[in-house]
PDB file of C-alpha atoms in Angstrom:
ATOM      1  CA  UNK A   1       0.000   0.000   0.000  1.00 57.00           C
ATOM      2  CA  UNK A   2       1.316   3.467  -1.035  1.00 65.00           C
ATOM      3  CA  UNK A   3       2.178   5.853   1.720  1.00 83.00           C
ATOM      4  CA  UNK A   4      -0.723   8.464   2.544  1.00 88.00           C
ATOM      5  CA  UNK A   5      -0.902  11.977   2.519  1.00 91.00           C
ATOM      6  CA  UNK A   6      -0.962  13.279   5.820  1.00 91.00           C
ATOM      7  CA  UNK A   7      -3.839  15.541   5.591  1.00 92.00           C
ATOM      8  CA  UNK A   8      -5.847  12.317   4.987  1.00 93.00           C
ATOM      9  CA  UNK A   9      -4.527  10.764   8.260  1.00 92.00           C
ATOM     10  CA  UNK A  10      -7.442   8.330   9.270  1.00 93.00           C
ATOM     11  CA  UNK A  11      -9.745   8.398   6.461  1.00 95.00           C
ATOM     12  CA  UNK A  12      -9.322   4.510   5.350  1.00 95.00           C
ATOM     13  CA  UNK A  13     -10.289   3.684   9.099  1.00 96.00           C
ATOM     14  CA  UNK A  14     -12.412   5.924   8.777  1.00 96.00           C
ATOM     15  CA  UNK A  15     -14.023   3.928   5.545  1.00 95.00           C
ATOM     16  CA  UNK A  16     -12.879   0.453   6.786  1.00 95.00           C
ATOM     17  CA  UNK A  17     -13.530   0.653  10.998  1.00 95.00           C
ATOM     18  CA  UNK A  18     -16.480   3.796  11.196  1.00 96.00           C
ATOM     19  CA  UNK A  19     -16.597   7.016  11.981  1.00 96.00           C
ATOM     20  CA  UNK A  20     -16.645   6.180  16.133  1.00 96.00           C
ATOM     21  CA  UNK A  21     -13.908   3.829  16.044  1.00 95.00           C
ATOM     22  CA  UNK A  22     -11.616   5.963  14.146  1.00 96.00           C
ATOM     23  CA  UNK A  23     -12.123   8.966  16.310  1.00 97.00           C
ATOM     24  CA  UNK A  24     -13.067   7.529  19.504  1.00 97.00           C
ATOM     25  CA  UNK A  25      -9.900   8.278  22.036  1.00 97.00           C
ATOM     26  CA  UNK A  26      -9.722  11.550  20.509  1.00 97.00           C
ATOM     27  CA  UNK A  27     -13.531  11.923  21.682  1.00 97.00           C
ATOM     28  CA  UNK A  28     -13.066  10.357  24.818  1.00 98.00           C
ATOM     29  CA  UNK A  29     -10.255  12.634  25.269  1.00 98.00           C
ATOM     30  CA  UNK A  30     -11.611  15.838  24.321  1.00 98.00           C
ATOM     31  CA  UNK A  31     -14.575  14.820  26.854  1.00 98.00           C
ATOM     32  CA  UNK A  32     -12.283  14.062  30.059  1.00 97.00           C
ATOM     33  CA  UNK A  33     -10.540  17.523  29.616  1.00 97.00           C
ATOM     34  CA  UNK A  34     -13.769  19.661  29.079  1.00 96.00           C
ATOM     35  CA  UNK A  35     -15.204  17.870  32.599  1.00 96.00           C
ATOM     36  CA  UNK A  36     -11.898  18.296  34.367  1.00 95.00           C
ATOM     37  CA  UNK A  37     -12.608  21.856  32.964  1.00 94.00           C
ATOM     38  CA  UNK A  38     -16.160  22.208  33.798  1.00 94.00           C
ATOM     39  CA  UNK A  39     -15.806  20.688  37.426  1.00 93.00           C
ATOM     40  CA  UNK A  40     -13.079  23.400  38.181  1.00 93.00           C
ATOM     41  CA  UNK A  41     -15.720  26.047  36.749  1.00 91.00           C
ATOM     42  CA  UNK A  42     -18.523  24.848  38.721  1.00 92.00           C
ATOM     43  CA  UNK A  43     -16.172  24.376  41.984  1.00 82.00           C
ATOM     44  CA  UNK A  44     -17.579  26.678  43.803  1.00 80.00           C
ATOM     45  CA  UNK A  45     -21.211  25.541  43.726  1.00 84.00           C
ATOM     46  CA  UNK A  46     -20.840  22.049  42.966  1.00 85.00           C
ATOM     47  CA  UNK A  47     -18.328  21.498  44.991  1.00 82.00           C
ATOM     48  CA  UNK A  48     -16.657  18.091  43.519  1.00 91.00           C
ATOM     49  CA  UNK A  49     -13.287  19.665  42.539  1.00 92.00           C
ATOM     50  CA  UNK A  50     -11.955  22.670  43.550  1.00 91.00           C
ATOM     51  CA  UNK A  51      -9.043  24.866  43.209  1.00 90.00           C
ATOM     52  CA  UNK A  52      -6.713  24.811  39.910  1.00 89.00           C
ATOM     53  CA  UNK A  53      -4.206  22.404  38.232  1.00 91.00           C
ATOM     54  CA  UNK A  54      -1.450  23.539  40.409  1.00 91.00           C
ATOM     55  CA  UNK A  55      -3.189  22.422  43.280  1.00 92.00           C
ATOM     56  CA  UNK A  56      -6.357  21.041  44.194  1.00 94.00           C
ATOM     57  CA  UNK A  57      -8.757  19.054  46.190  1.00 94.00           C
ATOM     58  CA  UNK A  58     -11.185  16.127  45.087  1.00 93.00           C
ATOM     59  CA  UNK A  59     -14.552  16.103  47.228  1.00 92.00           C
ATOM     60  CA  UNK A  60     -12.697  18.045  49.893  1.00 90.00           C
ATOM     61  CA  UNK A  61     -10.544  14.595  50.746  1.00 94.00           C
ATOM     62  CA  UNK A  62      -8.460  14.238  47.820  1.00 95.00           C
ATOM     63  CA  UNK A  63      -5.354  16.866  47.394  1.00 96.00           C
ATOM     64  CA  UNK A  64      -3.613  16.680  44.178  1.00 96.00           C
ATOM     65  CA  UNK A  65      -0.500  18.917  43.267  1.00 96.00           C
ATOM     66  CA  UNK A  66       1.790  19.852  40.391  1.00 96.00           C
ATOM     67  CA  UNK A  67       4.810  17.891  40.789  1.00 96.00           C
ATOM     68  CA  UNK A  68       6.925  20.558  39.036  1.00 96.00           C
ATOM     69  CA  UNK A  69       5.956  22.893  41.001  1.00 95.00           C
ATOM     70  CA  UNK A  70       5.861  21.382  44.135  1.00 96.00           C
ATOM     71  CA  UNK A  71       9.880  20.398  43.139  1.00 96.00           C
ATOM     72  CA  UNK A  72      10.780  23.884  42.479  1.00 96.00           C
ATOM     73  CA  UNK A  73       9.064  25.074  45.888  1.00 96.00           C
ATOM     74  CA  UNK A  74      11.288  22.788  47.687  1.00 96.00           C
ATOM     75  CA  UNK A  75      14.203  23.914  45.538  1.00 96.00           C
ATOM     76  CA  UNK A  76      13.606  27.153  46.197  1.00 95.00           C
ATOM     77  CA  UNK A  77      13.863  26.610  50.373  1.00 93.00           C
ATOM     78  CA  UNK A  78       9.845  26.373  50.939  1.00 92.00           C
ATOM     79  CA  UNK A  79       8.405  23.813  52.537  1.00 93.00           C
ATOM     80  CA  UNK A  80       4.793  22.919  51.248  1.00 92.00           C
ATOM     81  CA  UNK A  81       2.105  22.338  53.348  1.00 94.00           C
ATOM     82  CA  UNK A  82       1.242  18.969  54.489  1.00 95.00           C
ATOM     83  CA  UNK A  83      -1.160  19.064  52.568  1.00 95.00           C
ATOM     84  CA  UNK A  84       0.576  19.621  49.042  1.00 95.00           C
ATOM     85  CA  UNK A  85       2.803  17.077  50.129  1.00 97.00           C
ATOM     86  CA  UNK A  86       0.119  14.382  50.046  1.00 97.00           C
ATOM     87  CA  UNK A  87      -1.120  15.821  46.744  1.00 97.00           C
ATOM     88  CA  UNK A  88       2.372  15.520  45.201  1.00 97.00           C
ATOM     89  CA  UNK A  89       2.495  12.098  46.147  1.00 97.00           C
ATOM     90  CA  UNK A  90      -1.072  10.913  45.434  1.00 97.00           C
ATOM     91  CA  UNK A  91      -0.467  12.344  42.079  1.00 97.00           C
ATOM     92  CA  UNK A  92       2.950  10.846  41.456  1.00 97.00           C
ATOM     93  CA  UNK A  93       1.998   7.459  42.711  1.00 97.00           C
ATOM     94  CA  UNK A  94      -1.160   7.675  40.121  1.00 97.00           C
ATOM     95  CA  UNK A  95       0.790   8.036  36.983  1.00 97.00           C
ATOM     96  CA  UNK A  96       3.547   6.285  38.199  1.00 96.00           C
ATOM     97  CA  UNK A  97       0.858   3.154  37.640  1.00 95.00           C
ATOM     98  CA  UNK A  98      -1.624   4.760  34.688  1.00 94.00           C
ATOM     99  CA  UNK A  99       0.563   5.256  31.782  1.00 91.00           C
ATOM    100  CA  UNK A 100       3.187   7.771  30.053  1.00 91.00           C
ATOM    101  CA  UNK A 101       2.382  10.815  30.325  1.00 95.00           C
ATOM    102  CA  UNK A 102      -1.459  10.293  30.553  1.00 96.00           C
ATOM    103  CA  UNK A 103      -2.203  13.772  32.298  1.00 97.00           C
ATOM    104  CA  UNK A 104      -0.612  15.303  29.000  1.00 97.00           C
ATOM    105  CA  UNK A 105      -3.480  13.651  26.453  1.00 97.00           C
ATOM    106  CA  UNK A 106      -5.922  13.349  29.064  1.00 97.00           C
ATOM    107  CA  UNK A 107      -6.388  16.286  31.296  1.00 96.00           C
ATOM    108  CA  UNK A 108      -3.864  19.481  30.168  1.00 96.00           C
ATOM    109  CA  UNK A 109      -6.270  22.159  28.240  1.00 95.00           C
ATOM    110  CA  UNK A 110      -3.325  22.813  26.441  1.00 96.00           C
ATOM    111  CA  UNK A 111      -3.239  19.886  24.324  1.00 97.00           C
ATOM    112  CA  UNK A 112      -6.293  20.634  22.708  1.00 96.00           C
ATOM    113  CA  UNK A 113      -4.787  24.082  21.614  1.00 97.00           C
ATOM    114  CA  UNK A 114      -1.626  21.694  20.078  1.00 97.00           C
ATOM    115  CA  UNK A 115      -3.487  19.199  18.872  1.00 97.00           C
ATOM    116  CA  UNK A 116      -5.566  22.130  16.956  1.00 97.00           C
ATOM    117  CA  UNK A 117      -2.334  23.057  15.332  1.00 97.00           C
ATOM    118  CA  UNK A 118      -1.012  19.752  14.197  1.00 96.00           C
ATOM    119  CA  UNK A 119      -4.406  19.479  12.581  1.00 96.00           C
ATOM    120  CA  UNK A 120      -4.701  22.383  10.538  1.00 96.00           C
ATOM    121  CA  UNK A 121      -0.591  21.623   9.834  1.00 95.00           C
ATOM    122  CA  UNK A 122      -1.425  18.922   8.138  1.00 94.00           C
ATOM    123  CA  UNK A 123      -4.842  19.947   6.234  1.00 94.00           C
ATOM    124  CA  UNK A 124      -2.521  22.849   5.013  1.00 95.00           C
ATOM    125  CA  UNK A 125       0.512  20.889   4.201  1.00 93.00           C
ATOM    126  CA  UNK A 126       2.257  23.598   6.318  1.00 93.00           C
ATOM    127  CA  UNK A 127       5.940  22.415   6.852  1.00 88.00           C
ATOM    128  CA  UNK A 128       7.629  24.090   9.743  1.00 83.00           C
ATOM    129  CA  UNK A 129      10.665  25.619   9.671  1.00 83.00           C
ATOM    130  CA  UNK A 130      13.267  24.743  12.500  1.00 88.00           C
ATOM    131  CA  UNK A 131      13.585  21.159  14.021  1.00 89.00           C
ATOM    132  CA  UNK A 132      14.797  20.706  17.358  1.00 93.00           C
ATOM    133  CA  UNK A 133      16.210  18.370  19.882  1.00 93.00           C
ATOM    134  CA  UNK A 134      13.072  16.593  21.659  1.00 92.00           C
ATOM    135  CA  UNK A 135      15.367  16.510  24.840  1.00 95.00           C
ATOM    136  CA  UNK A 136      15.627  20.539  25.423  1.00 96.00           C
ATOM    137  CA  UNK A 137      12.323  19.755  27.701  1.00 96.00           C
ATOM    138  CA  UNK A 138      14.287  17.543  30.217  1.00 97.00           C
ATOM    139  CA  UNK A 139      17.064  19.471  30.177  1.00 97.00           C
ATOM    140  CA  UNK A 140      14.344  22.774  31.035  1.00 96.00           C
ATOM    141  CA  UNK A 141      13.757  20.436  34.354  1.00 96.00           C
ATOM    142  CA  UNK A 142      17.294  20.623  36.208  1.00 96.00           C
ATOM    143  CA  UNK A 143      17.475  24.139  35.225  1.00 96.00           C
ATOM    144  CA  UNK A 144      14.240  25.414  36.548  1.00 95.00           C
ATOM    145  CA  UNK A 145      14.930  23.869  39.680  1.00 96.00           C
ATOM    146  CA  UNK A 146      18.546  25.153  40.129  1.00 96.00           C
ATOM    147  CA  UNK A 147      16.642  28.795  38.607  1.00 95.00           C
ATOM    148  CA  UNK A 148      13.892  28.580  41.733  1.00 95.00           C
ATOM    149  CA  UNK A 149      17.067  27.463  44.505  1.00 95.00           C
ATOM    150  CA  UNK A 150      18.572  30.494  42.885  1.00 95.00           C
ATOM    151  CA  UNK A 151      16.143  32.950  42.696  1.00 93.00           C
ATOM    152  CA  UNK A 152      13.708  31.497  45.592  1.00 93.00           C
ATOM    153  CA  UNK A 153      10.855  31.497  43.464  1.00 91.00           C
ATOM    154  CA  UNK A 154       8.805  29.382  41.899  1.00 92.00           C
ATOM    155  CA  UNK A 155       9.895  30.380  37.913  1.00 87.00           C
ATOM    156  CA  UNK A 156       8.208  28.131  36.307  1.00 86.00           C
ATOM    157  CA  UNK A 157       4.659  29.536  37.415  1.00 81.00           C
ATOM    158  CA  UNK A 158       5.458  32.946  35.803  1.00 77.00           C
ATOM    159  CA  UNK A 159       5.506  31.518  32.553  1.00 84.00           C
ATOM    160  CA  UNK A 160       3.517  28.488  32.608  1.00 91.00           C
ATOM    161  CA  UNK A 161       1.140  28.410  29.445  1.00 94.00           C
ATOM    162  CA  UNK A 162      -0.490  25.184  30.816  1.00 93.00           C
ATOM    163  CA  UNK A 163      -1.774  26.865  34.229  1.00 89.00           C
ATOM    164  CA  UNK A 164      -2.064  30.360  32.214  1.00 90.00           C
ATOM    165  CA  UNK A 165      -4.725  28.816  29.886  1.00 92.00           C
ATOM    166  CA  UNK A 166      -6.134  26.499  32.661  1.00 88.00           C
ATOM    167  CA  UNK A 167      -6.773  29.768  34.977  1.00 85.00           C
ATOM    168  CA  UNK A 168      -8.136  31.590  32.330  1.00 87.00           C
ATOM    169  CA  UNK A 169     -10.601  29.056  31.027  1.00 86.00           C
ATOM    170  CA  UNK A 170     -12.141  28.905  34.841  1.00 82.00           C
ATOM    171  CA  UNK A 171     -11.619  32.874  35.956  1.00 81.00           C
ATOM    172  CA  UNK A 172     -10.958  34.507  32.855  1.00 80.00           C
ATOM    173  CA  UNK A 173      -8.011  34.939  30.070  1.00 77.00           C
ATOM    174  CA  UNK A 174      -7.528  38.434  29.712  1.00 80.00           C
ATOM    175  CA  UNK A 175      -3.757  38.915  28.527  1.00 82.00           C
ATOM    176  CA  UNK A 176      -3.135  35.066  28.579  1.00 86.00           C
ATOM    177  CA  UNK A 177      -4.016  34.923  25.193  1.00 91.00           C
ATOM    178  CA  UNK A 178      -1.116  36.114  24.072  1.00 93.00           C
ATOM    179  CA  UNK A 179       0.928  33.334  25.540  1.00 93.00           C
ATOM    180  CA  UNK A 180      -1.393  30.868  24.275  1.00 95.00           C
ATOM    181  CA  UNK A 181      -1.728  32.440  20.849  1.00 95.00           C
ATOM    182  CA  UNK A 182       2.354  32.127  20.883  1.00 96.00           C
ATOM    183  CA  UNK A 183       2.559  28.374  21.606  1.00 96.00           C
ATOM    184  CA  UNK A 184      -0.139  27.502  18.848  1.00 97.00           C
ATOM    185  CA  UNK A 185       2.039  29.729  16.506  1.00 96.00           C
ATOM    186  CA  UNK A 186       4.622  27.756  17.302  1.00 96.00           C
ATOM    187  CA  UNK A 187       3.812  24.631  16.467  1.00 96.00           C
ATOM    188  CA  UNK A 188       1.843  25.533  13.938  1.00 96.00           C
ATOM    189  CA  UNK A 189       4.521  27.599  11.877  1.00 95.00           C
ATOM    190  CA  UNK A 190       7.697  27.030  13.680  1.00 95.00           C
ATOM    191  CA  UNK A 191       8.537  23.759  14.925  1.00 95.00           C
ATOM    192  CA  UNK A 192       6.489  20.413  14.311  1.00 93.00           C
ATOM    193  CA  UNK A 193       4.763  19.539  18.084  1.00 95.00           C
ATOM    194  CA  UNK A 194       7.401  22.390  19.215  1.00 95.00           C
ATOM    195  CA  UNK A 195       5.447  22.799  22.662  1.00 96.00           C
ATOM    196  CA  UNK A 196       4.294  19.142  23.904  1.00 95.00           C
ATOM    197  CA  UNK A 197       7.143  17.295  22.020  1.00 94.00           C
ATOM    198  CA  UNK A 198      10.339  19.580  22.813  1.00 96.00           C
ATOM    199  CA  UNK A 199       9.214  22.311  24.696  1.00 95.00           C
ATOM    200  CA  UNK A 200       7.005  21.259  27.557  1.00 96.00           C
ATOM    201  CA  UNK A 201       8.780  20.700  31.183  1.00 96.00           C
ATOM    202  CA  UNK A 202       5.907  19.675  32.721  1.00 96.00           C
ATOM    203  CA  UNK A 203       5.071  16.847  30.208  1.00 96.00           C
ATOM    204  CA  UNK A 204       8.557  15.984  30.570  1.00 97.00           C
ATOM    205  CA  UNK A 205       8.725  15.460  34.134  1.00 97.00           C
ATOM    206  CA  UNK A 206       5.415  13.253  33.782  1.00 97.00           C
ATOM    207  CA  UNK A 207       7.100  11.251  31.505  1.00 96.00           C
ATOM    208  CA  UNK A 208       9.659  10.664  33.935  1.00 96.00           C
ATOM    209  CA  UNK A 209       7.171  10.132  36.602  1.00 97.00           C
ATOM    210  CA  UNK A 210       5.438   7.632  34.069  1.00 95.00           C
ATOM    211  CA  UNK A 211       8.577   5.584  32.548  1.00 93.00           C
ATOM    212  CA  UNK A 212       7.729   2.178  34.367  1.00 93.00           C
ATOM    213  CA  UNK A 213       3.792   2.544  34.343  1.00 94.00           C
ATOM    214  CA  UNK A 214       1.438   0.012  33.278  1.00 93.00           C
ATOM    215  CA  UNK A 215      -0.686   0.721  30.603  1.00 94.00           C
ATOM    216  CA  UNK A 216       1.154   0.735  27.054  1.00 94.00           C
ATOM    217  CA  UNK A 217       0.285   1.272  23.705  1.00 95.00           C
ATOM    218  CA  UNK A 218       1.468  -2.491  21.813  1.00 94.00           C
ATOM    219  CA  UNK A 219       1.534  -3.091  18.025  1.00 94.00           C
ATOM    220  CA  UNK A 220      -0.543  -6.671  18.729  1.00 92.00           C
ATOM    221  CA  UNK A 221      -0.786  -6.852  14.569  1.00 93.00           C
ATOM    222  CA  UNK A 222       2.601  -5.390  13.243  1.00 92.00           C
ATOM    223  CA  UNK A 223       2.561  -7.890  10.266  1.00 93.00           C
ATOM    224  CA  UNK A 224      -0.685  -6.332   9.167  1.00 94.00           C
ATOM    225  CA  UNK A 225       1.091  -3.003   8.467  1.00 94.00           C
ATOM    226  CA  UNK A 226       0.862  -1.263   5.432  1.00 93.00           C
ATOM    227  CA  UNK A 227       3.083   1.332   6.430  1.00 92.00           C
ATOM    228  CA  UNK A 228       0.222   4.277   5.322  1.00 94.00           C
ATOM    229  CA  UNK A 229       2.107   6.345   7.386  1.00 94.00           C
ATOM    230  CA  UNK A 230      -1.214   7.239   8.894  1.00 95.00           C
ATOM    231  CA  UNK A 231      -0.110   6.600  12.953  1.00 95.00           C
ATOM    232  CA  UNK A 232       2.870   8.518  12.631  1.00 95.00           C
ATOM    233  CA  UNK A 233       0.778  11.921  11.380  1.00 95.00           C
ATOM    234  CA  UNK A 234      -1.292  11.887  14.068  1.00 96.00           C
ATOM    235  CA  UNK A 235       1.618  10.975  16.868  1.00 96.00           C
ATOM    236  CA  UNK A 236       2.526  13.693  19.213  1.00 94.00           C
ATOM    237  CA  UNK A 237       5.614  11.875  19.606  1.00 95.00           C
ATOM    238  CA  UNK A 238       6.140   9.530  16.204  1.00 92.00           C
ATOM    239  CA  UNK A 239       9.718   8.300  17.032  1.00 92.00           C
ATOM    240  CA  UNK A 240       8.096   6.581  19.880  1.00 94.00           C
ATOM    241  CA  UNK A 241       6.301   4.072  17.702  1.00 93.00           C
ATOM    242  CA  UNK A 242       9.050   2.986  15.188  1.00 90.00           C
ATOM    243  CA  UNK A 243      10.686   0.302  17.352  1.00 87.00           C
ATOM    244  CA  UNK A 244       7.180  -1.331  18.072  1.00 92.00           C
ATOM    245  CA  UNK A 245       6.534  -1.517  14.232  1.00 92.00           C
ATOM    246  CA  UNK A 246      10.045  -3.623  13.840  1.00 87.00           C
ATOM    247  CA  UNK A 247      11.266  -6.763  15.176  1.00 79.00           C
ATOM    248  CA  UNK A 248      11.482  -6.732  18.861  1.00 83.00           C
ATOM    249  CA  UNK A 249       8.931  -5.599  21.749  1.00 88.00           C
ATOM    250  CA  UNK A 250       5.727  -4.633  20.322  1.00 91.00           C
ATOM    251  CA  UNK A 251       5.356  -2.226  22.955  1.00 92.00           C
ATOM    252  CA  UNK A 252       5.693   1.337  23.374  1.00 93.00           C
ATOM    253  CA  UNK A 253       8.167   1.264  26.100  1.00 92.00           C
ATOM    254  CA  UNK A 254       9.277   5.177  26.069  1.00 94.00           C
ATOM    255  CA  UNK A 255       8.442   7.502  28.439  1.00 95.00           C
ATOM    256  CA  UNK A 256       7.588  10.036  25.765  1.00 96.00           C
ATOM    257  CA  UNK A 257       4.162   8.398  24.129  1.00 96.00           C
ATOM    258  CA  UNK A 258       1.292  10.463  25.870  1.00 96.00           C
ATOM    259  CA  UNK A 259      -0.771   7.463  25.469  1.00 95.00           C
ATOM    260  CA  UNK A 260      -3.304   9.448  23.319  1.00 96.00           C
ATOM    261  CA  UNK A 261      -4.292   6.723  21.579  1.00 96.00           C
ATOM    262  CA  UNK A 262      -4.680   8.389  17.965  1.00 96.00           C
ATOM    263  CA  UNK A 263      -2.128   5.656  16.741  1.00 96.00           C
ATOM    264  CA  UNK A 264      -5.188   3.094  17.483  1.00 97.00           C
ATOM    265  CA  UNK A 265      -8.235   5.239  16.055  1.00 97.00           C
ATOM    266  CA  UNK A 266      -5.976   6.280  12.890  1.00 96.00           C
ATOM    267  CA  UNK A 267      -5.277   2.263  12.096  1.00 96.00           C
ATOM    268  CA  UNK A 268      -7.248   0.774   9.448  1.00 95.00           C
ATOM    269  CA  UNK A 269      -5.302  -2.588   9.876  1.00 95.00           C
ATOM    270  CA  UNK A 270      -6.156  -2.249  13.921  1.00 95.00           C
ATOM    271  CA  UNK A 271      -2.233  -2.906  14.416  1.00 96.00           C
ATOM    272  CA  UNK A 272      -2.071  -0.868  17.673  1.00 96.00           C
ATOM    273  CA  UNK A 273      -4.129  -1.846  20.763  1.00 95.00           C
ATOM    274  CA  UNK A 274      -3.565  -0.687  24.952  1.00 94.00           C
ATOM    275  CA  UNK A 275      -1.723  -3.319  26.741  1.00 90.00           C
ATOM    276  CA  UNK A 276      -0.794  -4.026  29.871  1.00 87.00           C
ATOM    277  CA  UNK A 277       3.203  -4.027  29.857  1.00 82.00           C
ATOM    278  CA  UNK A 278       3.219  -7.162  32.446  1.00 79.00           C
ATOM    279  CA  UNK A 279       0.823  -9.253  31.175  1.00 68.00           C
ATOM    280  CA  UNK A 280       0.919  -8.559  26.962  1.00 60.00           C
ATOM    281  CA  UNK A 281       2.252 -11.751  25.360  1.00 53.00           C
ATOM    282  CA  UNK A 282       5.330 -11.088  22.984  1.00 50.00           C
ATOM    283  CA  UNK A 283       4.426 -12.600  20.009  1.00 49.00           C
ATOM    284  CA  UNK A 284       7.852 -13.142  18.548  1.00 51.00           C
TER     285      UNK A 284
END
């Protein structure tokens, strides 16, 4: 089978699987971050989960807290509250077992603004301009913590377009735009997944967080491959599935897939499927 163009990414499994199959993580996605959303809005009145993404509190019982900035807090000589502490943990010790970077697909509003991008990229054919290395994000980790022990601030939450977009979808944007408006530019125009795949310092430290967790994408049907090209125009992160799709583990061992799932819904052949990275039979 001839490669595909990638602005028709997903229309044979589209023709071949249906119209829910072939979209269906995306959907399921999109629907877990507009409630995570919504039940911030209505926090207040509803009362299930308040606060912000930084820090927050299920049902009044339930902290959670950003592990980056919880990090750079203690970097920077301040000692959370007991509280935040638990949150940090509950949170680590949740994605630690989930999967790769799951809060990145699942729950940060920002991925719909990048995932936005890469879309209309490809409809337009754009091509981007610069191409950079994917491990400047890591790297961003060490030295916003050695910035906040320097400084004895939190840096990180000055310029944070993840809790800038967050805060402004529950209380209001005003100049936030900007910032948002510069990180869609960017990967539309710029660099290709520029924010989430290069960028992103919180995405990176859940993939750290997330490097031995459970859930994995697996390529169960490899020899069914047409190599379309399809799953690797929708991947955030298409390096990550390359291995899988050659002899070897089938699975998609690096701490870098978001576990989005759009490799799956894309798939005419149904070569991907989520896998448990214990149990999943090698079937070499």
């Amino acid at each position: 089978m001839a490669k595909n163009l990638a602005k028709d990414a997903g229309r044979d499994a589209i023709r071949e699987l249906g119209w829910w199959r072939a979209h269906r993580f995306l959907i399921l996605r999109r629907l877990c971050q507009l409630t995570i959303i919504g039940l911030f809005i209505a926090g207040p009145t509803v009362g299930i989960l308040k606060g912000n993404l930084s820090s927050s509190n299920l049902f009044d019982v339930i902290p959670f807290s950003d592990p980056l900035i919880i990090l750079q807090s203690l970097a920077a000589g301040h000692m959370p509250e007991l509280t935040a502490l638990i949150g940090f943990a509950v949170v680590v010790v949740f994605y630690a077992l989930i999967s790769p970077r799951a809060f990145c697909a699942w729950v940060c509003p920002l991925n719909i603004v990048t995932d936005l991008a890469a879309w209309l990229r490809r409809k337009l054919n754009l091509k981007t301009s610069y191409r950079w290395s994917p491990k400047i994000r890591y790297w961003l980790i060490p030295v916003l913590l050695v910035g906040s022990a320097v400084s004895g601030t939190v840096l990180w939450a000055w310029i944070d377009p993840v809790a800038t977009l967050h805060r402004g979808l529950v209380f209001g944007m005003g100049a936030g735009w900007i910032l948002i408006g510069l990180v869609f530019a960017l990967d539309l125009l710029l660099v290709e997944h520029g924010w989430c795949g290069h960028l992103c310092p919180l995405g990176a430290t859940y993939g750290v967080i997330g490097r031995k967790s459970l859930l994995r994408v697996t390529a169960v049907r490899r020899e069914d491959c047409t190599k379309c090209m399809d799953c690797y125009y929708v991947c955030p992160e298409p390096e990550v599935i390359r291995q899988p799709l050659k002899e070897g583990d089938r699975r998609v061992m690096s701490q870098d897939c978001i576990s989005c799932g759009r490799c799956i819904d894309v798939c005419a052949e149904k070569v991907f499927e989520f896998g448990n990275r214990i149990t999943v039979k090698q079937l070499d």
